[in-house]
């Protein structure tokens, strides 16, 4: 008899919490991709190791080994196991992200598409500023696992620090992984890396074809390329000999995947650094409070860039209190008269500033986090509002002609006559980017005005086209949603206006203030990034009905630390993250009554579990309650939140509460979100 084990644990591609046992007569290695039978199906699976289980019933045999892939390495396997355990997701399904979408290409086929990585003349490293050098040197001292926060104001040259760190990693013969939010993964950014590292770069993002994605994946796995730059899913590329992981804009909520495996790419990157024993660098001008607290508590090393490069000043931020325009002293009356042609959303100050900037041949950008012409249409006679039939939210008016649901994309034609009382004529209330664009065209005839929101920019090609037009100065005024608030760098952009800061303040989410602060700071960061010595700094105007709102005051003073301290105190008093832990359970289904019953059942189980175990004393159970979006795409939604001042008990509690889901009534889905970012 050989020593070779005959039984193996295999994580199969199915919604099973645990691995299954299979037999195989030939030698196998951990991490090997295999084909196995499951019921009547054939599925893929990954070998986790020998099984010591005494089989209770007949064990099926592994069909074959997939020879295309060599076994996944041990630290990577450990990382996948952690993801599955921590986020309560079936391990076999987590593994599915570990492989490229297609088989390896055996012939190089020529493609008409532009190469994924452009071939550019190499440029050499710049001389680092003193601040950059201090940060670079203190991070590059580390070679084993350690987490670093590179906290640098917008335009302080964080990217240059990343490039230098990667350079060191390559010199050691190791490889690097750079994560950026999908929206920042523009040609601008890829070119910057390609210019420095030439043909050593591979990229993974959502705009690649399956073939391109597969080729990029193999370029890294076969070792032809040594730096992978990509969106959060790039983490799943099994890179051996990893020397550094960088997570740029680490505060971005888009690092969190909202469906299936609900992982946070930033947190998963730190865990990967731990398994691979390499440093992890998180960069931001507005770090998440989670990361900031870790830095303050000494878990992460803090490195700060306080100044923009080349002594460029940060922009001047002016706050316009929209309420004050209603005063009735004489001067004010004159002003009101002079500007009576302006739409209600445009203050005289912002209007004048746009004129000033355009006169100099520079550019202005206006942000509003709302699309369309108006948020809602309402009948003034009976109060009827048009709501989406699938979702419990009002429909938005677009182009004055149709109503659209911003969640499920339901469309209908806009009819003036109220469908309910058949008397009144529907009024449009609110504002959106489309309305802004229309008004600006009227106020600035002859100027080039472009809009960037999900209605206008539907593909990456659209976005790239827009970026190019901004870069060459073909656009005078850019109007957009937060889509354009992030990461972009336009030399001639000198004025940024936030049309209505209040939009973000009142969302039913404990992170609303943090999000508002981040948005204002990031948005301001787009202004005046390339001013020359002696030139006036960029300008930012924030319009609001809440001029005293904390997030505005701190953003105006560029005071992230003050903001963070204040906000952490508030979080602490309520045990919200990052001080406490939060887990959300969404209960959904097509019948309201059943959803409500299931939500009550879940809450009762939670109460019983808490009362039976003193370890769970710190657990708070909030709800069940109707979710803020109580109906979405025909599904009714309730939620239950579990909050815990003692972080480490929240996961075991959840695991016990959910159990094998055998108790969940039919027709009901319970979706668990660990460390949720989206509470709607
Ligand atoms: P951040 O990522 O912090 O917003 P960037 O890395 O994009 O900042 O740098 C802002 C600008 O400053 C870029 O145009 C970059 O080329 C330039 N820059 C960065 N470091 C230096 C340096 N040491 N000397 C001169 N220019 C620099
Ligand atoms: Zn809808």
XYZ file of C-alpha atoms and ligand atoms in Angstrom:
708
model
C 0.000 0.000 0.000
C 1.279 3.464 -0.793
C 1.383 6.361 1.685
C -0.555 8.469 -0.751
C -3.818 9.559 0.862
C -6.835 8.352 -1.029
C -9.399 10.800 0.230
C -9.278 14.509 -0.464
C -11.151 17.585 0.604
C -12.324 19.506 -2.424
C -13.945 22.966 -2.411
C -16.478 22.607 -5.202
C -18.214 25.312 -7.182
C -21.576 25.095 -5.409
C -23.315 26.954 -2.579
C -21.937 24.639 0.098
C -20.416 25.991 3.279
C -17.785 23.255 3.455
C -15.516 21.194 1.255
C -16.618 17.728 0.087
C -14.647 14.505 0.260
C -13.587 12.723 -2.939
C -11.250 9.848 -3.679
C -8.395 9.788 -6.167
C -5.879 7.096 -6.806
C -3.047 9.228 -8.141
C -0.921 11.767 -6.311
C -2.513 15.172 -5.835
C -1.333 18.489 -4.528
C -3.071 21.056 -2.393
C -4.382 23.934 -4.485
C -4.847 21.820 -7.611
C -7.851 22.563 -9.805
C -9.822 19.372 -10.480
C -12.996 18.260 -12.201
C -15.461 16.427 -9.975
C -18.974 15.022 -10.203
C -21.630 16.745 -8.086
C -25.039 15.116 -8.308
C -25.623 14.811 -12.024
C -23.353 17.757 -12.819
C -19.648 18.066 -13.468
C -18.098 20.976 -11.603
C -14.704 22.472 -10.876
C -13.155 22.203 -7.464
C -9.932 23.051 -5.674
C -8.123 20.473 -3.569
C -7.713 21.752 -0.008
C -5.789 18.763 1.351
C -6.117 15.141 2.417
C -9.338 14.212 4.167
C -9.269 12.291 7.415
C -13.003 11.765 7.366
C -14.309 8.249 7.722
C -16.744 8.084 4.842
C -20.348 7.451 5.855
C -21.537 6.678 2.373
C -20.032 5.941 -0.966
C -17.348 8.456 -1.920
C -17.202 9.622 -5.496
C -13.955 9.870 -7.354
C -12.321 12.978 -8.780
C -12.658 12.812 -12.563
C -9.442 14.536 -13.566
C -6.850 17.140 -12.750
C -6.996 20.387 -14.727
C -3.408 20.448 -15.949
C -3.570 24.004 -17.239
C -3.092 25.477 -13.790
C -0.331 24.653 -11.393
C -1.423 24.272 -7.770
C -2.335 27.530 -6.014
C 0.322 28.387 -3.475
C -0.194 27.974 0.238
C -0.471 31.649 1.336
C -3.013 32.238 -1.406
C -5.056 29.219 -0.293
C -4.984 30.532 3.260
C -6.204 33.913 2.006
C -9.138 32.347 0.141
C -10.029 30.348 3.235
C -10.026 33.531 5.257
C -12.297 35.303 2.753
C -14.755 32.446 2.826
C -14.784 32.239 6.595
C -14.837 35.949 7.375
C -17.460 36.926 4.815
C -19.514 33.731 5.240
C -19.344 32.790 1.590
C -19.123 29.218 0.186
C -15.447 28.459 -0.267
C -15.830 26.712 -3.622
C -17.506 29.805 -4.990
C -14.793 32.097 -3.662
C -12.273 29.991 -5.587
C -14.041 30.665 -8.846
C -12.477 34.136 -8.892
C -9.011 32.581 -8.749
C -8.996 31.559 -12.416
C -9.212 33.538 -15.654
C -12.408 33.463 -17.712
C -10.988 31.542 -20.708
C -8.467 28.794 -21.429
C -4.924 29.879 -22.122
C -4.405 31.034 -25.706
C -2.007 28.733 -27.502
C -1.622 30.999 -30.521
C -1.025 34.708 -30.415
C -3.866 36.210 -32.347
C -3.618 39.753 -33.534
C -6.407 42.003 -32.365
C -7.731 45.238 -33.776
C -8.130 46.661 -30.301
C -5.544 48.982 -28.827
C -3.035 47.143 -26.617
C -4.060 46.888 -22.957
C -0.790 48.506 -21.967
C 0.408 51.252 -24.318
C 4.046 51.159 -25.383
C 5.554 54.444 -24.372
C 8.938 56.021 -24.125
C 10.269 55.393 -20.675
C 10.537 58.423 -18.425
C 12.896 58.550 -15.499
C 12.006 59.054 -11.877
C 11.601 62.644 -10.646
C 13.586 63.977 -7.749
C 11.426 63.386 -4.740
C 10.416 66.303 -2.561
C 11.678 66.153 1.011
C 8.317 64.949 2.256
C 8.106 62.300 -0.433
C 11.614 61.114 0.357
C 10.878 60.768 4.049
C 7.771 58.714 3.311
C 9.535 56.599 0.703
C 12.496 55.847 2.937
C 10.460 55.009 5.987
C 8.203 52.619 4.071
C 10.935 50.944 2.033
C 12.706 49.899 5.238
C 10.028 47.238 5.646
C 10.078 43.989 3.764
C 7.782 41.739 5.821
C 4.122 42.202 6.579
C 3.315 45.673 7.819
C 0.520 48.059 6.941
C 1.200 51.685 6.067
C -1.110 54.627 5.602
C 0.237 57.187 3.150
C -1.877 60.183 4.094
C -1.213 62.937 1.581
C -3.300 65.891 0.506
C -4.576 65.890 -3.069
C -1.707 66.600 -5.456
C 0.983 65.828 -2.864
C 2.613 63.231 -5.106
C 1.459 59.956 -3.568
C 1.653 58.206 -6.921
C 5.317 59.134 -7.281
C 5.964 57.497 -3.905
C 4.190 54.337 -5.077
C 6.315 54.255 -8.238
C 9.520 54.464 -6.225
C 8.441 51.753 -3.834
C 7.578 49.493 -6.754
C 10.963 50.199 -8.259
C 12.639 48.885 -5.106
C 10.462 45.785 -5.181
C 11.476 45.037 -8.773
C 15.135 45.500 -7.888
C 14.722 42.759 -5.291
C 13.286 40.474 -7.944
C 9.853 40.596 -6.366
C 6.503 41.611 -7.780
C 3.942 44.287 -6.983
C 0.174 44.637 -6.960
C -1.544 48.029 -7.259
C -5.264 48.373 -6.619
C -7.171 51.452 -7.688
C -10.916 52.132 -7.842
C -12.344 51.040 -11.185
C -13.257 54.608 -12.126
C -9.661 55.842 -11.716
C -8.258 53.078 -13.873
C -8.080 55.399 -16.849
C -5.480 55.491 -19.598
C -4.029 58.531 -17.766
C -3.083 56.314 -14.861
C -1.999 53.245 -16.826
C 0.209 55.431 -19.031
C 1.892 56.868 -15.986
C 2.834 53.390 -14.820
C 3.702 52.219 -18.314
C 6.057 55.159 -18.799
C 7.947 54.233 -15.664
C 7.978 50.439 -15.908
C 7.655 49.874 -19.617
C 6.696 46.330 -20.497
C 6.682 45.065 -16.921
C 3.055 46.106 -16.375
C -0.130 44.080 -16.678
C -3.616 45.482 -16.043
C -6.984 43.992 -15.143
C -10.173 46.032 -15.312
C -13.784 45.758 -16.370
C -13.310 47.047 -19.908
C -11.131 44.186 -21.072
C -12.508 41.379 -23.169
C -12.367 37.897 -21.661
C -9.458 37.106 -23.966
C -7.529 40.202 -22.906
C -8.237 39.473 -19.272
C -7.036 35.891 -19.663
C -3.842 37.024 -21.400
C -3.079 39.651 -18.753
C -3.642 37.045 -16.052
C -1.157 34.642 -17.640
C 1.373 37.420 -18.195
C 1.523 37.794 -14.424
C 1.165 34.147 -13.434
C 3.823 33.006 -15.920
C 6.108 35.769 -14.707
C 6.409 37.737 -17.965
C 5.095 40.847 -16.173
C 5.921 41.844 -12.635
C 3.489 44.614 -11.700
C -0.248 44.115 -11.816
C -2.452 47.174 -11.682
C -6.163 46.628 -11.422
C -9.529 47.098 -9.780
C -10.415 45.168 -6.616
C -10.846 41.828 -8.392
C -7.162 41.909 -9.407
C -6.471 40.746 -5.842
C -7.581 37.290 -6.918
C -4.762 36.868 -9.406
C -2.484 34.354 -7.642
C 0.823 36.236 -7.685
C 3.790 34.454 -6.200
C 6.770 36.260 -4.731
C 4.724 39.346 -3.996
C 6.798 42.126 -2.435
C 4.292 44.967 -2.072
C 0.586 45.701 -2.272
C -0.659 49.248 -2.824
C -4.274 50.305 -2.362
C -4.781 53.785 -3.778
C -7.769 55.891 -2.628
C -8.254 53.333 0.096
C -11.335 55.158 1.446
C -13.325 54.499 -1.726
C -16.597 52.701 -0.976
C -16.289 50.996 -4.362
C -13.643 48.686 -2.889
C -16.548 46.940 -1.268
C -18.323 44.413 -3.451
C -22.031 44.616 -2.760
C -23.128 41.276 -4.058
C -22.156 37.615 -3.905
C -18.879 37.635 -1.950
C -19.375 40.932 -0.113
C -15.696 41.587 0.525
C -13.874 44.840 1.039
C -10.902 44.906 -1.343
C -8.902 47.109 1.008
C -9.327 44.805 3.989
C -8.752 41.746 1.834
C -5.530 43.369 0.565
C -4.255 43.788 4.118
C -5.050 40.140 4.814
C -3.253 39.137 1.637
C -0.183 41.110 2.743
C -0.303 39.181 5.992
C -0.439 35.801 4.239
C 2.244 36.738 1.691
C 4.326 38.453 4.355
C 4.788 41.687 2.438
C 4.085 45.371 3.181
C 0.735 46.910 2.301
C 0.469 50.638 1.559
C -2.930 52.332 1.782
C -3.021 55.798 0.238
C -5.551 58.599 0.539
C -6.090 62.311 1.055
C -9.185 61.437 3.070
C -8.508 58.110 4.766
C -11.477 56.054 5.869
C -12.068 56.326 9.594
C -11.371 52.589 9.818
C -7.871 53.086 8.481
C -7.313 56.320 10.371
C -8.186 54.673 13.661
C -5.798 51.800 12.926
C -3.066 54.338 12.243
C -3.847 56.290 15.415
C -3.895 53.072 17.450
C -0.466 52.185 16.093
C -1.609 49.139 14.119
C -0.696 50.871 10.859
C 2.355 53.045 10.282
C 1.382 56.604 9.431
C 3.292 58.584 6.786
C 2.133 62.073 5.918
C 2.479 64.377 2.907
C 1.213 67.725 4.126
C 1.901 69.810 1.029
C 1.225 69.717 -2.656
C 4.362 69.312 -4.760
C 6.253 72.372 -6.055
C 4.703 74.618 -3.387
C 1.418 74.611 -5.244
C -1.205 76.001 -2.912
C -4.318 74.088 -2.000
C -7.424 75.695 -3.465
C -9.310 78.480 -1.745
C -12.677 77.220 -0.580
C -15.620 79.605 -0.323
C -18.913 78.521 1.201
C -22.060 80.183 -0.110
C -24.980 80.060 2.273
C -27.967 79.798 -0.002
C -30.276 81.019 2.776
C -28.652 84.450 3.036
C -29.674 85.395 -0.470
C -33.184 85.953 0.785
C -32.399 88.981 3.013
C -34.115 92.238 2.134
C -31.692 95.072 2.761
C -31.291 97.486 -0.137
C -27.971 96.236 -1.420
C -29.280 92.730 -1.368
C -32.340 93.839 -3.318
C -30.156 95.363 -5.984
C -28.130 92.192 -6.218
C -31.262 90.111 -6.473
C -32.495 92.328 -9.281
C -29.217 92.198 -11.143
C -29.123 88.431 -10.989
C -32.803 87.749 -11.404
C -32.098 85.832 -14.585
C -30.122 83.192 -12.698
C -31.746 79.847 -11.931
C -32.402 79.129 -8.249
C -29.437 76.765 -7.963
C -26.830 79.274 -9.137
C -25.601 81.923 -6.707
C -24.268 85.245 -8.037
C -20.863 84.394 -6.543
C -20.576 81.127 -8.429
C -21.911 82.726 -11.609
C -19.345 85.560 -11.477
C -16.534 83.151 -10.734
C -17.415 80.998 -13.736
C -17.247 84.096 -15.948
C -13.874 85.086 -14.482
C -12.359 81.650 -15.020
C -13.680 81.269 -18.564
C -12.420 84.755 -19.460
C -8.899 83.569 -18.666
C -9.338 80.551 -20.900
C -9.504 78.160 -17.956
C -12.096 75.531 -17.113
C -14.861 75.158 -14.527
C -16.546 71.993 -13.241
C -19.837 71.816 -11.376
C -20.824 68.810 -9.292
C -24.227 67.632 -8.273
C -24.892 64.125 -7.120
C -28.198 63.843 -8.873
C -28.992 62.991 -12.421
C -31.892 64.056 -14.577
C -33.975 67.214 -14.664
C -35.997 66.793 -11.470
C -36.114 64.252 -8.637
C -39.825 63.895 -8.595
C -43.030 64.924 -10.249
C -45.947 65.746 -8.019
C -49.537 66.781 -8.654
C -50.213 70.108 -6.905
C -53.951 69.370 -6.811
C -53.951 65.965 -5.076
C -50.341 65.477 -4.001
C -49.887 62.340 -6.077
C -46.270 61.503 -6.919
C -45.121 59.104 -9.594
C -43.270 56.154 -8.111
C -41.524 53.212 -9.689
C -43.823 50.171 -9.796
C -40.887 47.890 -8.907
C -39.117 50.049 -6.339
C -40.355 52.192 -3.521
C -38.866 55.456 -4.801
C -40.003 58.361 -6.883
C -39.253 58.455 -10.584
C -36.861 61.086 -11.903
C -37.777 63.304 -14.819
C -35.319 63.186 -17.721
C -35.238 65.491 -20.740
C -38.673 66.787 -19.785
C -40.160 63.823 -21.563
C -39.727 60.590 -19.664
C -39.636 59.270 -16.116
C -36.865 56.917 -15.045
C -36.211 54.790 -11.966
C -32.583 55.260 -10.901
C -32.488 51.835 -9.311
C -34.030 49.420 -11.802
C -34.043 51.607 -14.907
C -37.819 51.372 -15.350
C -38.918 53.962 -17.977
C -42.230 55.554 -18.834
C -43.366 58.577 -20.800
C -44.090 61.686 -18.786
C -47.707 62.761 -18.974
C -48.658 66.213 -17.782
C -52.137 65.315 -16.545
C -52.165 63.723 -13.087
C -53.075 60.030 -13.504
C -54.627 59.962 -10.041
C -57.059 62.890 -9.846
C -57.077 63.602 -13.589
C -57.300 67.321 -12.783
C -53.929 68.777 -11.807
C -50.902 69.101 -14.033
C -47.773 67.397 -12.712
C -45.041 69.714 -11.405
C -41.348 68.843 -11.602
C -39.561 69.358 -8.279
C -35.852 69.321 -7.539
C -32.790 69.500 -9.702
C -30.349 67.252 -11.489
C -27.304 67.460 -13.730
C -29.452 67.603 -16.845
C -31.234 70.718 -15.566
C -27.872 72.311 -14.752
C -26.637 71.640 -18.246
C -29.743 73.173 -19.825
C -29.496 76.310 -17.670
C -25.770 76.712 -18.367
C -26.295 76.491 -22.111
C -28.746 79.356 -21.848
C -26.438 81.447 -19.611
C -23.205 80.762 -21.503
C -24.083 80.567 -25.184
C -21.084 79.749 -27.350
C -19.239 77.935 -24.565
C -18.551 74.229 -24.712
C -20.523 72.509 -22.002
C -20.311 68.786 -21.338
C -22.110 66.550 -18.929
C -20.613 63.514 -17.197
C -23.105 61.252 -15.481
C -24.383 57.751 -15.985
C -26.827 58.908 -18.662
C -24.130 60.505 -20.800
C -21.122 58.345 -19.978
C -22.119 54.766 -20.518
C -18.851 53.175 -21.443
C -15.198 53.551 -20.707
C -14.732 54.885 -24.228
C -17.162 57.710 -23.408
C -15.232 58.499 -20.235
C -11.898 58.463 -22.019
C -13.247 60.695 -24.718
C -14.427 63.174 -22.124
C -11.095 63.086 -20.278
C -9.254 63.819 -23.491
C -11.507 66.770 -24.290
C -10.935 68.141 -20.794
C -7.186 67.681 -21.118
C -6.892 69.554 -24.389
C -9.203 72.309 -23.178
C -12.014 71.604 -25.601
C -14.552 71.754 -22.777
C -15.202 75.026 -20.933
C -17.692 73.903 -18.328
C -18.040 70.338 -17.164
C -21.170 69.327 -15.277
C -21.307 65.990 -13.555
C -22.037 63.665 -10.690
C -19.365 62.308 -8.376
C -18.227 60.238 -11.332
C -15.870 63.122 -12.142
C -14.979 64.089 -8.561
C -12.300 61.475 -8.180
C -8.737 61.001 -9.176
C -8.782 63.088 -12.330
C -6.084 65.602 -13.109
C -6.837 68.439 -15.567
C -4.228 71.202 -15.925
C -6.672 73.982 -16.835
C -9.360 73.215 -14.287
C -9.331 76.240 -11.962
C -12.839 76.364 -10.525
C -14.875 73.623 -8.955
C -18.407 74.276 -7.755
C -20.435 71.970 -5.544
C -23.961 72.973 -6.462
C -25.787 71.596 -3.448
C -23.665 70.060 -0.718
C -26.810 69.170 1.231
C -27.623 66.245 -1.064
C -25.307 63.966 0.880
C -26.044 65.115 4.431
C -29.327 63.467 5.178
C -28.908 59.956 3.844
C -29.954 57.318 6.383
C -26.400 56.069 6.745
C -24.058 56.634 9.662
C -21.279 57.376 7.170
C -23.189 60.249 5.510
C -21.002 62.933 7.127
C -17.798 61.078 6.307
C -18.907 60.645 2.688
C -19.761 64.341 2.406
C -16.401 65.356 3.793
C -14.579 63.008 1.428
C -16.554 64.199 -1.559
C -15.902 67.870 -0.818
C -12.207 67.308 -0.235
C -11.686 65.078 -3.258
C -13.694 67.422 -5.422
C -11.706 70.438 -4.261
C -8.622 68.404 -5.013
C -9.414 68.615 -8.729
C -9.008 72.382 -8.730
C -5.752 74.147 -9.568
C -3.523 71.074 -9.561
C -1.023 72.568 -11.963
C -0.756 76.219 -10.964
C 2.676 77.753 -11.434
C 4.686 79.649 -8.828
C 2.998 82.934 -8.014
C -0.216 81.998 -9.791
C -3.493 82.190 -7.869
C -4.546 78.907 -6.331
C -7.521 77.010 -7.662
C -10.946 78.019 -6.417
C -13.773 76.006 -4.929
C -17.309 77.166 -4.210
C -19.587 75.087 -2.035
C -23.269 76.053 -2.132
C -25.421 74.876 0.751
C -28.414 75.497 2.977
C -26.381 74.058 5.907
C -23.298 76.234 6.039
C -22.621 75.142 9.638
C -22.522 71.460 8.774
C -19.384 69.928 10.317
C -18.230 68.310 7.135
C -18.239 71.706 5.405
C -16.343 73.507 8.143
C -13.605 70.903 8.292
C -13.391 70.568 4.518
C -13.092 74.330 4.162
C -10.112 74.359 6.511
C -8.577 71.266 4.952
C -8.679 69.789 8.401
C -8.979 66.049 7.970
C -7.549 65.331 11.403
C -10.027 67.610 13.160
C -12.829 66.072 11.183
C -11.705 62.549 12.004
C -11.365 63.236 15.717
C -14.817 64.758 15.923
C -16.423 62.024 13.868
C -14.669 59.247 15.787
C -16.118 60.645 19.009
C -19.591 60.479 17.549
C -19.040 56.940 16.273
C -17.641 55.910 19.611
C -20.645 57.165 21.565
C -22.896 55.024 19.351
C -20.560 52.029 18.970
C -20.587 52.448 15.225
C -17.582 51.356 13.144
C -14.687 51.739 13.338
C -15.149 51.731 17.111
C -17.690 48.898 17.123
C -18.466 46.291 14.487
C -21.531 46.228 12.296
C -23.136 43.389 10.371
C -26.256 43.782 8.307
C -28.800 41.155 7.418
C -31.118 41.866 4.543
C -34.283 39.845 4.359
C -35.953 39.949 0.984
C -38.628 38.270 -1.073
C -41.564 38.935 -3.375
C -44.281 38.913 -0.653
C -44.292 41.718 1.883
C -46.018 39.720 4.650
C -43.603 36.789 4.370
C -40.593 39.075 4.349
C -41.810 40.819 7.467
C -42.467 37.504 9.239
C -39.033 36.196 8.321
C -37.416 39.404 9.561
C -39.235 39.032 12.900
C -38.176 35.403 13.119
C -34.549 36.344 12.509
C -34.738 39.067 15.172
C -36.260 36.653 17.691
C -33.544 34.096 17.025
C -30.966 36.824 17.528
C -32.499 37.863 20.869
C -32.584 34.274 22.107
C -28.987 33.642 21.023
C -27.816 36.768 22.813
C -29.689 35.920 26.019
C -28.274 32.388 26.104
C -24.632 33.335 25.900
C -22.905 35.881 28.143
C -20.133 36.288 25.536
C -22.725 38.072 23.459
C -23.568 40.688 26.100
C -22.102 43.502 23.997
C -24.224 42.617 20.960
C -26.966 45.099 20.107
C -29.764 44.007 17.827
C -31.333 46.849 15.843
C -34.582 46.178 14.059
C -35.969 44.468 12.135
C -37.120 47.430 10.105
C -38.087 48.170 6.582
C -34.916 48.972 4.631
C -34.659 52.618 3.478
C -35.212 51.250 -0.030
C -38.150 49.139 1.070
C -38.832 47.671 -2.337
C -36.317 47.193 -5.098
C -36.763 45.406 -8.425
C -39.962 43.791 -7.195
C -38.380 42.489 -3.982
C -39.548 43.723 -0.581
C -36.689 44.438 1.757
C -36.305 44.437 5.529
C -33.092 44.633 7.439
C -31.677 43.792 10.799
C -28.448 45.278 12.065
C -26.144 43.661 14.570
C -23.775 46.022 16.285
C -21.129 45.107 18.761
C -18.814 47.197 20.894
C -16.582 44.120 21.131
C -15.599 43.545 17.538
C -14.483 39.935 17.786
C -17.826 38.491 18.909
C -19.817 39.829 15.945
C -18.687 37.154 13.471
C -19.228 34.094 15.677
C -22.618 35.511 16.607
C -23.542 35.866 12.954
C -22.349 32.403 12.098
C -24.421 30.898 14.876
C -27.435 33.017 14.057
C -27.507 32.040 10.417
C -26.582 28.409 11.031
C -27.262 26.173 8.063
C -30.140 28.430 6.948
C -32.476 25.443 7.347
C -34.812 27.657 9.362
C -35.215 30.249 6.586
C -38.785 30.143 5.180
C -39.074 29.268 1.508
C -39.215 32.189 -0.904
C -37.091 34.287 1.449
C -33.469 35.233 0.990
C -31.252 36.364 3.839
C -28.165 38.214 2.719
C -25.427 38.761 5.264
C -23.108 41.710 4.834
C -20.061 41.807 7.100
C -18.751 45.366 7.601
C -21.426 46.779 5.275
C -20.792 49.982 3.359
C -24.242 50.314 1.892
C -27.106 50.468 4.363
C -29.862 51.352 1.958
P -1.566 62.603 -5.633
O -1.577 61.165 -6.113
O -1.054 62.739 -4.253
O -2.864 63.347 -5.838
P 0.196 62.955 -7.872
O 1.139 61.836 -7.622
O -0.818 62.800 -8.943
O -0.505 63.371 -6.517
O 1.079 64.255 -8.141
C 0.507 65.491 -8.481
C 1.305 66.131 -9.593
O 2.616 66.462 -9.115
C 1.506 65.228 -10.784
O 1.360 65.998 -11.945
C 2.950 64.725 -10.648
O 3.528 64.458 -11.885
C 3.630 65.877 -9.946
N 4.740 65.457 -9.080
C 4.722 64.436 -8.187
N 5.889 64.343 -7.537
C 6.691 65.299 -8.024
C 8.034 65.715 -7.768
N 8.791 65.110 -6.847
N 8.514 66.760 -8.462
C 7.759 67.379 -9.390
N 6.489 67.052 -9.690
C 5.939 66.023 -9.017
Zn -37.369 50.835 -10.044
